[in-house]
């Protein structure tokens, strides 16, 4: 797909698309690596 | 071919009816667009710059949202901390934000305990003090298998909030009756964030950090998959000048790593509290009866009668295992004393006391009684059982920490709700009375009934 042709003569649209692309990228990274890791090794407690 | 920065003023006018725009050259700095006749039409912003500007704008938006999320999380933590008091969620037990928030409040008494916090029995401390009847609420921290080392990491994660702060440590004697507590207890209660906060805090001595690192490295599963933590612990345990130098080198990265961890923790805690708001006010029917309201004078004697009655009712309903006598009374005293003396838990508990001393906290240690009936069936007499209390007394005295040990209740059939270290309504009445006295600086001034 020729992106240059799509955005030809429409610089605002190109800027918006680039901005949305990077926002999606940043949030994808946050989603992938940003969640708090509270995982612990297996825990077995049988005294109840 | 690279076109120079030719001005559009130099170009001959293009035919207005057919302007075929062609890109003829792009450099890192300048893009020139020309007409079919080869004349430059207009200078466009450089392609690399438009990516950079978009990326910066995206980072700015993400940063603003994260900052907003952080302040939202802080706000909900301040307003809704009490909803987390009866909970056992990860954000509370494995994070640092909620414990710090609880420790920073003058109207909250933080109680570090273990499995005694779990059974729902009438008069359980967290329910009893939930409406702040005498000016404070109890904030229990811990779940099943919370040994001294687990408590240590939770305290270490809140180092800045400990100075001058009253807090309570509740001990389960069963942890002190075995050489090594099941490794899964610490593993299941461990928290990478809390451990990192302890080791990078400047409140503690290098000697304490070295001893704690050695203790934690016995549980390799805890540091699995986190090279920063692994590296930090090994360097602190090593303690040489090379180790110190390496620690200084990674400090900036470790600080960034902790900052990201803290941010995640705040947001997780905020989300957890938001989820709890929906269930707020749902009190077990049995707890409601023993939930004194704010400003009401507590009639401890009446409450004691209710608690005893409740405990007897619970005992009648409970399915306690019949105790099988395996040895004659007093024939296992020596072995019991040796086993208890060698228990790893003493060493870990001493580390907790050292940490609290270095942090300048004002702790109270409470210990449940031993189970006299269970131990007697195993051949441990009253004389043999004295060793636990004596050792405990000697250790807390060295650190100037007050101790409340309910030794007189080791033969009380209704102090516990079962044959493990899980106190019942009567046991909680005693705990609540001591907590109230401790908070109001009246410890030791009021006599407790037998």
XYZ file of C-alpha atoms in Angstrom, chain B residues 65-242:
178
model
C -2.666 10.091 31.131
C -0.240 8.201 33.368
C 0.281 11.265 35.576
C -3.474 11.726 35.778
C -3.850 8.043 36.647
C -1.237 8.375 39.381
C -3.024 11.321 41.000
C -6.380 9.561 40.660
C -4.868 6.477 42.353
C -3.356 8.575 45.171
C -6.682 10.296 45.718
C -8.664 7.060 45.889
C -6.046 5.568 48.241
C -6.421 8.504 50.602
C -10.202 8.447 50.537
C -10.860 4.715 50.430
C -8.030 3.068 52.333
C -10.392 1.637 54.968
C -12.203 -0.458 52.354
C -8.977 -2.456 51.885
C -8.660 -3.256 55.609
C -10.509 -6.614 55.544
C -9.161 -7.585 52.106
C -6.354 -9.953 51.148
C -5.729 -8.626 47.646
C -2.287 -8.579 45.990
C -2.196 -4.793 45.796
C -2.408 -4.678 49.584
C -0.185 -7.609 50.517
C 2.424 -7.497 47.765
C 2.441 -3.792 46.996
C 3.785 -0.892 49.013
C 1.338 1.964 48.352
C -1.486 0.820 50.645
C 0.788 -0.247 53.507
C 2.575 3.119 53.320
C -0.713 4.974 53.264
C -1.943 3.021 56.323
C 1.303 3.602 58.206
C 1.267 7.313 57.485
C -2.138 7.822 59.115
C -2.380 8.704 62.795
C -5.839 7.110 63.102
C -4.815 3.693 61.774
C -3.061 0.913 63.659
C -1.302 -1.480 61.304
C -1.330 -5.082 62.447
C 1.085 -7.535 60.827
C -0.251 -11.039 61.284
C -0.730 -14.335 59.543
C -3.507 -16.879 59.103
C -5.307 -15.727 62.280
C -6.574 -12.845 60.112
C -8.530 -15.155 57.845
C -11.277 -17.073 59.725
C -14.473 -15.032 59.971
C -15.251 -15.088 63.651
C -17.334 -12.578 65.595
C -15.241 -9.829 67.185
C -12.370 -10.205 64.760
C -10.196 -7.103 65.166
C -10.688 -5.674 61.697
C -14.491 -5.745 62.103
C -14.401 -4.658 65.720
C -12.447 -1.467 64.980
C -13.914 -0.817 61.530
C -16.081 2.087 62.710
C -13.219 3.545 64.704
C -15.042 3.163 68.055
C -12.203 4.610 70.115
C -10.563 6.834 67.530
C -8.642 4.408 65.332
C -9.159 1.600 62.862
C -7.115 -1.565 62.548
C -5.392 -2.257 59.241
C -4.367 -5.922 59.157
C -1.582 -6.955 56.783
C -0.900 -10.634 56.171
C -2.434 -13.891 55.103
C -1.775 -17.558 55.711
C 1.900 -18.440 56.046
C 3.142 -14.889 56.680
C 6.389 -15.699 58.448
C 8.834 -13.194 59.955
C 10.721 -12.792 56.674
C 7.477 -11.911 54.875
C 6.705 -9.313 57.550
C 10.235 -7.960 57.195
C 9.842 -7.261 53.483
C 6.491 -5.548 54.057
C 8.029 -3.319 56.726
C 11.118 -2.719 54.603
C 8.924 -1.582 51.715
C 7.530 1.197 53.905
C 10.761 2.352 55.537
C 10.010 6.088 55.330
C 6.721 5.712 57.189
C 8.051 3.708 60.143
C 9.779 6.363 62.196
C 7.894 6.965 65.446
C 4.987 4.852 64.206
C 3.137 2.439 66.467
C 2.484 -0.948 64.893
C 1.715 -4.467 66.019
C 3.383 -7.783 65.181
C 1.314 -10.874 65.875
C 3.319 -14.079 66.229
C 2.150 -17.598 65.469
C 4.085 -19.937 67.802
C 3.853 -22.845 65.354
C 6.442 -21.126 63.087
C 8.935 -21.343 65.991
C 8.458 -25.061 66.583
C 10.135 -26.346 63.473
C 13.727 -26.054 62.143
C 12.628 -24.665 58.780
C 9.177 -23.365 57.922
C 7.851 -24.675 54.586
C 9.633 -22.638 51.859
C 6.321 -22.151 50.081
C 5.128 -19.916 52.931
C 7.703 -17.229 52.183
C 7.669 -17.830 48.458
C 3.901 -17.393 48.334
C 4.069 -14.213 50.391
C 7.116 -12.687 48.753
C 7.042 -9.415 46.863
C 9.757 -8.266 44.497
C 8.724 -4.638 44.847
C 8.814 -4.687 48.646
C 12.223 -6.382 48.673
C 13.649 -3.858 46.205
C 12.302 -0.964 48.258
C 14.021 -2.349 51.348
C 17.392 -2.857 49.693
C 17.482 0.559 48.025
C 16.266 2.437 51.066
C 18.917 4.525 52.802
C 17.264 4.003 56.202
C 18.943 0.692 56.917
C 22.501 -0.343 57.673
C 24.660 -2.359 55.302
C 24.944 -5.103 57.961
C 21.177 -5.514 58.154
C 20.870 -5.563 54.368
C 23.614 -8.168 54.108
C 21.921 -10.442 56.682
C 18.514 -10.036 55.035
C 20.000 -10.747 51.586
C 21.550 -13.966 52.901
C 18.187 -14.982 54.417
C 16.215 -14.268 51.215
C 18.717 -15.983 48.913
C 17.719 -19.272 50.554
C 14.529 -18.934 48.477
C 15.785 -18.740 44.867
C 12.256 -18.928 43.439
C 11.539 -15.504 44.888
C 14.105 -13.768 42.666
C 13.572 -15.867 39.568
C 13.049 -13.843 36.396
C 14.188 -10.505 37.830
C 17.857 -9.876 37.180
C 17.880 -6.507 38.997
C 16.649 -8.119 42.187
C 18.919 -11.123 41.745
C 21.943 -8.884 41.182
C 21.047 -6.566 44.086
C 20.627 -9.424 46.572
C 23.846 -11.145 45.536
C 25.844 -7.920 45.782
C 24.429 -7.102 49.231
C 25.066 -10.660 50.404
C 28.636 -10.457 49.081
C 29.344 -7.255 50.950
C 32.830 -6.669 49.442
C 34.026 -3.293 48.146
C 33.657 -4.611 44.567
